[in-house]
Amino acid sequence: MSRSPITRRATLLGLGATLATPALLRAQSTDAFPQNEPAIREEIPVQRNISAFKQQDWRDHFDELGVGCLLADISSRALHYWGGDGVTYRLYPSSVPMSEELTRRGYSRIVRKRENPSWTPTQNMRERDPTLPQRIEGGVPGNPLGTRAMYLDWPAYLVHGTHDTRKIGRQSSSGCIGLYNQHVEELYELVQIGTQVRLL
């Protein structure tokens, strides 16, 4: 009795259906790339490599959940969050450092959080661009930190929002991990002080 051949496409479609979860489907929906997020300048199309988004398991990166875990996957430009309840999971597209020189990898943790954070360029940023202002107050349109910021125990490293939506999905930061404002606002409510962080 002959079997009908299984095509590569059919195999991949079947595998995709098997692996799909609500969190993964959320990341692959248009909600993962908000259409109503205002840009601070004229919008330029972003390469949206959704195929690189895949759900990960926190156990592959952390020994315990604790109050929660954040994984910034720099290669796929995605941020994963697992809540301490063992149920909550979020996956967001992100911006990542613009060069390997600006990229720091390893383990850290969230030490403080701030709504409408002010922004002060680091000395290195000012050396690269002397025209940068000394400071931009929180809540001001164009603030590079957007509407929310979560600070790591590494000085000057944050997970934050951005009004410049062109940056999401790109190598565009000076070391931080950036999210759409509406995503960082959702994440901000979930993340607790002491949340473990890994930049991979």
XYZ file of N, CA and C in Angstrom:
600
model
N 0.862 -1.200 0.000
C 0.000 0.000 0.000
C 0.889 1.237 0.000
N 0.717 2.082 -0.963
C 1.592 3.258 -1.073
C 1.060 4.406 -0.238
N 1.991 5.168 0.304
C 1.628 6.358 1.082
C 1.748 7.592 0.213
N 0.884 8.555 0.475
C 1.007 9.813 -0.255
C 2.211 10.554 0.286
N 3.012 11.146 -0.587
C 4.212 11.838 -0.128
C 3.871 13.026 0.754
N 4.678 13.237 1.798
C 4.505 14.382 2.681
C 5.463 15.466 2.224
N 4.927 16.573 1.847
C 5.761 17.657 1.354
C 6.406 18.401 2.518
N 7.484 19.095 2.234
C 8.167 19.900 3.252
C 7.228 20.969 3.800
N 6.429 21.560 2.908
C 5.483 22.603 3.332
C 4.459 22.047 4.315
N 3.925 20.859 4.011
C 2.934 20.254 4.896
C 3.546 19.938 6.251
N 4.780 19.462 6.234
C 5.469 19.155 7.486
C 5.646 20.405 8.321
N 6.088 21.501 7.697
C 6.301 22.748 8.422
C 4.992 23.315 8.946
N 3.938 23.217 8.147
C 2.641 23.719 8.603
C 2.141 22.919 9.796
N 2.327 21.617 9.742
C 1.912 20.777 10.854
C 2.707 21.064 12.110
N 4.015 21.246 11.944
C 4.868 21.574 13.076
C 4.475 22.916 13.671
N 4.184 23.892 12.811
C 3.790 25.212 13.303
C 2.513 25.139 14.114
N 1.557 24.326 13.654
C 0.306 24.201 14.399
C 0.536 23.527 15.740
N 1.454 22.553 15.769
C 1.746 21.839 17.013
C 2.410 22.744 18.028
N 3.317 23.607 17.570
C 4.090 24.438 18.478
C 3.378 25.717 18.873
N 2.330 26.077 18.151
C 1.676 27.367 18.410
C 1.075 27.407 19.810
N 1.289 28.520 20.482
C 0.711 28.751 21.799
C 0.082 30.132 21.767
N -0.787 30.463 22.731
C -1.366 31.815 22.727
C -0.311 32.904 22.718
N 0.792 32.699 23.473
C 1.829 33.731 23.520
C 2.508 33.875 22.171
N 2.770 32.744 21.523
C 3.431 32.799 20.225
C 2.505 33.418 19.190
N 1.240 33.032 19.230
C 0.289 33.607 18.283
C 0.152 35.099 18.499
N 0.211 35.531 19.765
C 0.151 36.963 20.067
C 1.324 37.679 19.406
N 2.511 37.069 19.499
C 3.693 37.710 18.936
C 3.630 37.754 17.417
N 2.879 36.828 16.816
C 2.800 36.795 15.365
C 1.609 37.586 14.841
N 0.832 38.167 15.735
C -0.319 38.945 15.299
C 0.092 40.386 15.025
N -0.825 41.144 14.475
C -0.519 42.554 14.218
C -0.328 43.295 15.529
N -0.847 42.745 16.644
C -0.690 43.391 17.944
C 0.777 43.459 18.344
N 1.582 42.540 17.822
C 3.005 42.557 18.153
C 3.700 43.763 17.543
N 3.103 44.332 16.515
C 3.651 45.516 15.871
C 2.551 46.578 15.825
N 2.366 47.316 16.921
C 1.228 48.243 17.019
C 1.185 49.237 15.869
N -0.025 49.460 15.372
C -0.195 50.407 14.272
C -0.518 51.811 14.767
N -0.924 51.929 16.051
C -1.346 53.234 16.554
C -0.300 53.883 17.439
N 0.922 53.370 17.431
C 2.002 53.959 18.217
C 2.584 55.131 17.429
N 2.500 56.353 17.948
C 2.999 57.499 17.185
C 4.512 57.499 17.082
N 5.015 57.841 15.930
C 6.458 57.966 15.745
C 6.845 59.424 15.921
N 8.084 59.675 16.342
C 8.486 61.062 16.534
C 8.913 61.698 15.216
N 9.182 60.845 14.217
C 9.517 61.359 12.896
C 8.761 60.525 11.870
N 8.925 60.881 10.609
C 8.236 60.147 9.555
C 8.570 58.668 9.651
N 7.539 57.830 9.596
C 7.722 56.390 9.749
C 8.461 55.794 8.557
N 9.443 54.950 8.849
C 10.158 54.197 7.826
C 9.834 52.738 8.051
N 9.488 51.972 7.029
C 9.114 50.574 7.239
C 10.222 49.811 7.972
N 9.808 49.000 8.948
C 10.744 48.201 9.727
C 10.711 46.784 9.206
N 11.889 46.165 9.087
C 11.926 44.763 8.709
C 11.393 43.957 9.883
N 10.278 43.291 9.682
C 9.619 42.602 10.778
C 9.826 41.107 10.626
N 10.922 40.635 11.163
C 11.290 39.250 10.992
C 10.561 38.387 12.018
N 9.240 38.279 11.851
C 8.422 37.552 12.806
C 8.814 36.092 12.864
N 9.339 35.561 11.762
C 9.703 34.149 11.752
C 10.788 33.839 12.765
N 11.552 34.854 13.187
C 12.614 34.627 14.162
C 12.058 34.524 15.579
N 10.789 34.902 15.767
C 10.188 34.858 17.089
C 9.774 33.426 17.414
N 10.279 32.889 18.489
C 9.830 31.580 18.943
C 9.802 31.576 20.451
N 8.823 30.886 20.987
C 8.699 30.808 22.433
C 9.892 30.046 22.997
N 10.411 30.529 24.111
C 11.517 29.858 24.780
C 11.067 29.408 26.158
N 11.863 28.555 26.774
C 11.574 28.046 28.110
C 12.532 28.704 29.087
N 11.993 29.273 30.154
C 12.838 29.967 31.125
C 13.891 29.047 31.726
N 13.592 27.736 31.812
C 14.525 26.775 32.418
C 15.836 26.655 31.638
N 15.804 27.063 30.367
C 17.028 27.022 29.556
C 17.975 28.170 29.897
N 17.506 29.123 30.706
C 18.300 30.324 30.973
C 18.450 30.671 32.454
N 17.526 30.200 33.289
C 17.529 30.568 34.707
C 17.344 29.321 35.580
N 17.897 29.358 36.788
C 17.770 28.232 37.716
C 16.407 28.183 38.379
N 15.792 29.347 38.574
C 14.473 29.420 39.199
C 13.741 30.649 38.681
N 12.426 30.628 38.806
C 11.624 31.759 38.351
C 11.752 32.963 39.273
N 11.812 32.724 40.575
C 11.834 33.832 41.518
C 10.596 34.702 41.314
N 10.781 36.017 41.324
C 9.647 36.926 41.092
C 9.388 37.135 39.601
N 10.230 36.547 38.762
C 10.061 36.664 37.317
C 11.405 36.699 36.608
N 11.376 36.501 35.300
C 12.594 36.467 34.488
C 12.373 37.212 33.176
N 13.402 37.917 32.742
C 13.413 38.598 31.441
C 14.595 38.084 30.637
N 14.343 37.707 29.393
C 15.411 37.307 28.482
C 15.389 38.225 27.278
N 16.470 38.961 27.072
C 16.614 39.787 25.875
C 17.462 38.998 24.878
N 16.823 38.473 23.851
C 17.507 37.705 22.817
C 17.943 38.687 21.730
N 19.215 39.044 21.767
C 19.721 40.090 20.881
C 19.722 39.632 19.422
N 19.962 38.345 19.184
C 20.003 37.848 17.810
C 18.646 37.943 17.129
N 17.587 37.530 17.836
C 16.254 37.571 17.220
C 15.531 38.884 17.491
N 16.162 39.761 18.309
C 15.583 41.077 18.621
C 14.199 40.934 19.247
N 14.160 40.094 20.284
C 12.911 39.824 20.995
C 13.166 39.796 22.495
N 12.169 40.212 23.256
C 12.247 40.202 24.717
C 11.186 39.242 25.245
N 11.620 38.293 26.073
C 10.733 37.306 26.670
C 10.573 37.622 28.159
N 9.343 37.470 28.665
C 9.090 37.656 30.100
C 8.301 36.474 30.630
N 8.777 35.925 31.754
C 8.057 34.879 32.467
C 7.740 35.402 33.861
N 6.482 35.330 34.271
C 6.091 35.778 35.593
C 6.404 34.742 36.654
N 6.546 35.194 37.881
C 6.836 34.301 38.994
C 5.724 33.319 39.287
N 4.528 33.552 38.701
C 3.408 32.636 38.920
C 3.522 31.359 38.097
N 4.509 31.305 37.189
C 4.698 30.123 36.362
C 3.704 30.008 35.217
N 2.848 30.992 35.068
C 1.822 30.968 34.020
C 2.009 32.117 33.027
N 2.271 33.316 33.541
C 2.365 34.506 32.696
C 3.584 34.438 31.786
N 3.363 34.688 30.512
C 4.447 34.723 29.526
C 4.128 35.788 28.486
N 5.118 36.608 28.163
C 4.964 37.620 27.130
C 6.175 37.587 26.208
N 5.949 37.939 24.955
C 7.009 37.984 23.947
C 6.822 39.252 23.132
N 7.851 40.105 23.121
C 7.749 41.406 22.459
C 8.893 41.610 21.462
N 8.627 42.244 20.326
C 9.721 42.688 19.454
C 10.469 43.823 20.144
N 11.779 43.908 19.922
C 12.569 44.933 20.618
C 13.644 45.517 19.720
N 14.177 46.642 20.171
C 15.411 47.155 19.573
C 16.564 46.606 20.406
N 17.729 46.543 19.796
C 18.913 46.005 20.468
C 20.102 46.924 20.178
N 21.240 46.727 20.872
C 22.404 47.584 20.638
C 22.847 47.596 19.174
N 23.319 48.765 18.739
C 23.660 48.943 17.324
C 24.985 48.305 16.914
N 25.794 47.884 17.895
C 27.058 47.224 17.552
C 27.434 46.266 18.675
N 28.315 45.340 18.354
C 28.788 44.389 19.370
C 29.561 45.113 20.462
N 30.230 46.179 20.090
C 30.993 46.974 21.062
C 30.082 47.551 22.152
N 28.849 47.879 21.786
C 27.899 48.457 22.740
C 27.049 47.398 23.440
N 27.227 46.143 23.056
C 26.406 45.057 23.583
C 27.043 44.449 24.818
N 26.263 44.346 25.874
C 26.712 43.641 27.070
C 25.842 42.400 27.222
N 26.473 41.270 27.475
C 25.745 40.019 27.629
C 25.996 39.449 29.021
N 25.026 38.707 29.509
C 25.181 38.085 30.813
C 23.940 38.276 31.660
N 24.114 38.107 32.970
C 22.985 38.141 33.904
C 22.973 39.425 34.719
N 21.790 39.937 34.923
C 21.586 41.141 35.707
C 20.237 40.997 36.410
N 19.706 42.093 36.934
C 18.372 42.075 37.538
C 17.802 43.481 37.512
N 16.505 43.589 37.654
C 15.837 44.894 37.707
C 15.976 45.451 39.121
N 16.527 46.661 39.219
C 16.738 47.255 40.546
C 15.817 48.446 40.819
N 15.252 49.045 39.776
C 14.268 50.110 39.986
C 13.463 50.317 38.720
N 12.319 50.996 38.887
C 11.398 51.249 37.786
C 10.992 52.715 37.842
N 10.683 53.286 36.671
C 10.307 54.688 36.647
C 9.284 54.950 35.546
N 8.180 55.611 35.911
C 7.225 56.082 34.910
C 7.697 57.427 34.372
N 7.528 57.632 33.079
C 7.968 58.871 32.419
C 9.368 59.278 32.880
N 10.357 58.429 32.606
C 11.718 58.701 33.086
C 12.371 59.859 32.346
N 13.221 60.574 33.031
C 14.053 61.577 32.361
C 15.238 60.856 31.726
N 15.873 61.518 30.758
C 16.994 60.901 30.043
C 18.192 61.831 30.078
N 19.328 61.275 30.506
C 20.596 62.003 30.487
C 21.587 61.189 29.669
N 22.093 61.709 28.561
C 23.052 60.953 27.752
C 24.307 60.627 28.556
N 24.854 59.432 28.329
C 26.113 59.074 28.980
C 27.260 59.833 28.327
N 28.411 59.799 28.956
C 29.581 60.477 28.408
C 29.947 59.903 27.040
N 29.860 58.580 26.901
C 30.168 57.946 25.615
C 29.212 58.404 24.517
N 27.927 58.544 24.870
C 26.955 59.031 23.882
C 27.303 60.441 23.439
N 27.683 61.277 24.400
C 28.003 62.666 24.072
C 29.290 62.765 23.252
N 30.219 61.842 23.471
C 31.436 61.816 22.655
C 31.108 61.455 21.210
N 30.159 60.515 21.040
C 29.763 60.134 19.686
C 28.933 61.216 19.017
N 28.145 61.950 19.813
C 27.280 62.991 19.262
C 27.231 64.182 20.227
N 28.147 65.153 20.051
C 28.212 66.313 20.952
C 26.965 67.209 20.907
N 26.092 67.013 19.916
C 24.899 67.859 19.821
C 23.770 67.396 20.752
N 23.959 66.289 21.421
C 22.900 65.786 22.305
C 22.650 66.762 23.442
N 21.404 66.905 23.872
C 21.107 67.790 25.003
C 21.674 67.217 26.302
N 21.826 68.061 27.305
C 22.320 67.597 28.606
C 21.312 66.655 29.263
N 20.014 66.920 29.025
C 18.968 66.143 29.694
C 17.633 66.400 28.992
N 16.782 65.376 28.973
C 15.405 65.529 28.509
C 14.506 65.049 29.638
N 13.596 65.894 30.049
C 12.717 65.554 31.164
C 11.723 64.458 30.781
N 11.249 63.751 31.776
C 10.256 62.712 31.554
C 8.939 63.276 31.071
N 8.265 62.530 30.210
C 6.976 62.965 29.693
C 7.062 63.908 28.525
N 8.266 64.339 28.157
C 8.462 65.250 27.025
C 8.473 64.431 25.731
N 7.698 64.830 24.722
C 7.739 64.114 23.442
C 9.164 64.051 22.899
N 9.542 62.896 22.417
C 10.892 62.732 21.898
C 11.881 62.218 22.916
N 11.459 62.040 24.169
C 12.354 61.460 25.165
C 12.718 60.041 24.720
N 14.017 59.733 24.568
C 14.428 58.421 24.055
C 14.026 57.237 24.930
N 13.652 57.499 26.204
C 13.269 56.396 27.091
C 11.769 56.112 27.068
N 11.024 56.872 26.282
C 9.599 56.610 26.171
C 8.863 56.842 27.471
N 7.835 56.040 27.711
C 6.939 56.280 28.844
C 7.279 55.483 30.103
N 8.119 54.455 29.981
C 8.469 53.626 31.135
C 9.912 53.151 30.998
N 10.558 52.954 32.150
C 11.923 52.425 32.150
C 12.105 51.488 33.334
N 12.825 50.402 33.094
C 13.204 49.448 34.137
C 14.724 49.332 34.104
N 15.358 49.648 35.222
C 16.804 49.797 35.284
C 17.461 48.510 35.768
N 18.528 48.097 35.063
C 19.301 46.933 35.470
C 20.344 47.336 36.504
N 20.948 46.340 37.151
C 22.003 46.667 38.113
C 23.323 46.976 37.424
N 23.343 46.920 36.090
C 24.480 47.431 35.326
C 24.220 48.920 35.076
N 25.131 49.798 35.424
C 24.906 51.236 35.219
C 24.598 51.569 33.756
N 23.577 52.383 33.549
C 23.185 52.912 32.233
C 22.568 51.873 31.308
N 22.179 50.708 31.830
C 21.494 49.702 31.020
C 20.043 49.589 31.477
N 19.117 49.681 30.516
C 17.691 49.701 30.836
C 16.895 48.883 29.830
N 15.688 48.532 30.248
C 14.628 48.124 29.325
C 13.646 49.278 29.350
N 13.361 49.866 28.200
C 12.549 51.086 28.185
C 11.705 51.176 26.923
N 10.807 52.148 26.916
C 9.977 52.390 25.743
C 10.664 53.325 24.774
N 9.987 53.579 23.659
C 10.496 54.567 22.708
C 9.336 55.131 21.897
N 9.409 56.440 21.602
C 8.435 57.073 20.711
C 8.839 56.872 19.250
N 10.106 56.542 19.028
C 10.603 56.380 17.664
C 10.444 54.917 17.259
N 9.296 54.601 16.701
C 8.964 53.208 16.420
C 9.841 52.586 15.338
N 10.604 53.412 14.611
C 11.526 52.867 13.599
C 12.598 52.002 14.229
N 12.863 52.200 15.518
C 13.960 51.484 16.175
C 13.628 50.033 16.493
N 12.347 49.727 16.647
C 11.965 48.379 17.052
C 12.273 47.378 15.942
N 12.900 46.273 16.330
C 13.294 45.263 15.358
C 14.625 45.544 14.698
N 15.349 46.556 15.209
C 16.625 46.937 14.587
C 17.748 47.039 15.610
N 18.964 47.037 15.104
C 20.136 47.347 15.923
C 20.219 48.872 15.960
N 19.687 49.472 17.021
C 19.526 50.925 17.003
C 19.791 51.604 18.337
N 20.171 50.841 19.373
C 20.353 51.456 20.687
C 21.830 51.556 21.055
N 22.076 52.287 22.128
C 23.450 52.416 22.636
C 23.745 51.382 23.714
N 22.918 50.361 23.802
C 23.141 49.293 24.767
C 21.864 48.789 25.404
N 20.832 49.618 25.405
C 19.573 49.264 26.065
C 18.693 48.391 25.166
N 17.640 47.870 25.786
C 16.612 47.115 25.072
C 15.366 47.987 25.027
N 14.895 48.286 23.820
C 13.757 49.186 23.647
C 12.508 48.455 23.189
N 11.349 48.949 23.629
C 10.057 48.373 23.262
C 9.106 49.472 22.813
N 8.067 49.090 22.061
C 6.981 50.029 21.808
C 6.451 50.501 23.154
N 6.018 51.752 23.229
C 5.518 52.281 24.495
C 4.378 51.447 25.071
N 3.440 51.026 24.231
C 2.318 50.279 24.780
C 2.753 48.918 25.299
N 3.819 48.352 24.740
C 4.340 47.090 25.253
C 5.094 47.297 26.563
N 5.904 48.351 26.638
C 6.665 48.571 27.871
C 5.718 48.929 29.013
N 4.608 49.577 28.701
C 3.634 49.897 29.747
C 2.967 48.628 30.280
N 2.685 47.682 29.402
C 2.136 46.400 29.844
C 3.165 45.641 30.687
N 4.394 45.576 30.193
C 5.451 44.849 30.896
C 5.768 45.479 32.241
N 5.748 46.786 32.297
C 6.060 47.529 33.520
C 5.160 47.091 34.678
N 3.892 46.850 34.375
C 2.944 46.429 35.410
C 3.222 45.013 35.895
N 3.869 44.200 35.070
C 4.148 42.805 35.421
C 5.476 42.637 36.157
N 6.475 43.398 35.742
C 7.834 43.217 36.270
C 7.950 43.768 37.689
N 8.560 42.977 38.554
C 8.809 43.390 39.931
C 10.298 43.684 40.126
N 10.604 44.496 41.122
C 11.996 44.705 41.502
C 12.576 43.354 41.884
N 13.772 43.074 41.405
C 14.403 41.779 41.652
C 14.219 40.789 40.530
N 13.432 41.159 39.514
C 13.276 40.282 38.351
C 14.632 39.987 37.723
N 14.896 38.716 37.467
C 16.167 38.321 36.856
C 16.180 38.714 35.375
N 17.334 39.069 34.880
C 17.483 39.484 33.478
C 18.684 38.773 32.866
N 18.513 38.308 31.658
C 19.651 37.802 30.885
C 19.655 38.456 29.522
N 20.798 38.993 29.122
C 21.004 39.470 27.763
C 21.833 38.399 27.053
N 21.257 37.835 26.018
C 21.860 36.683 25.336
C 22.292 37.048 23.920
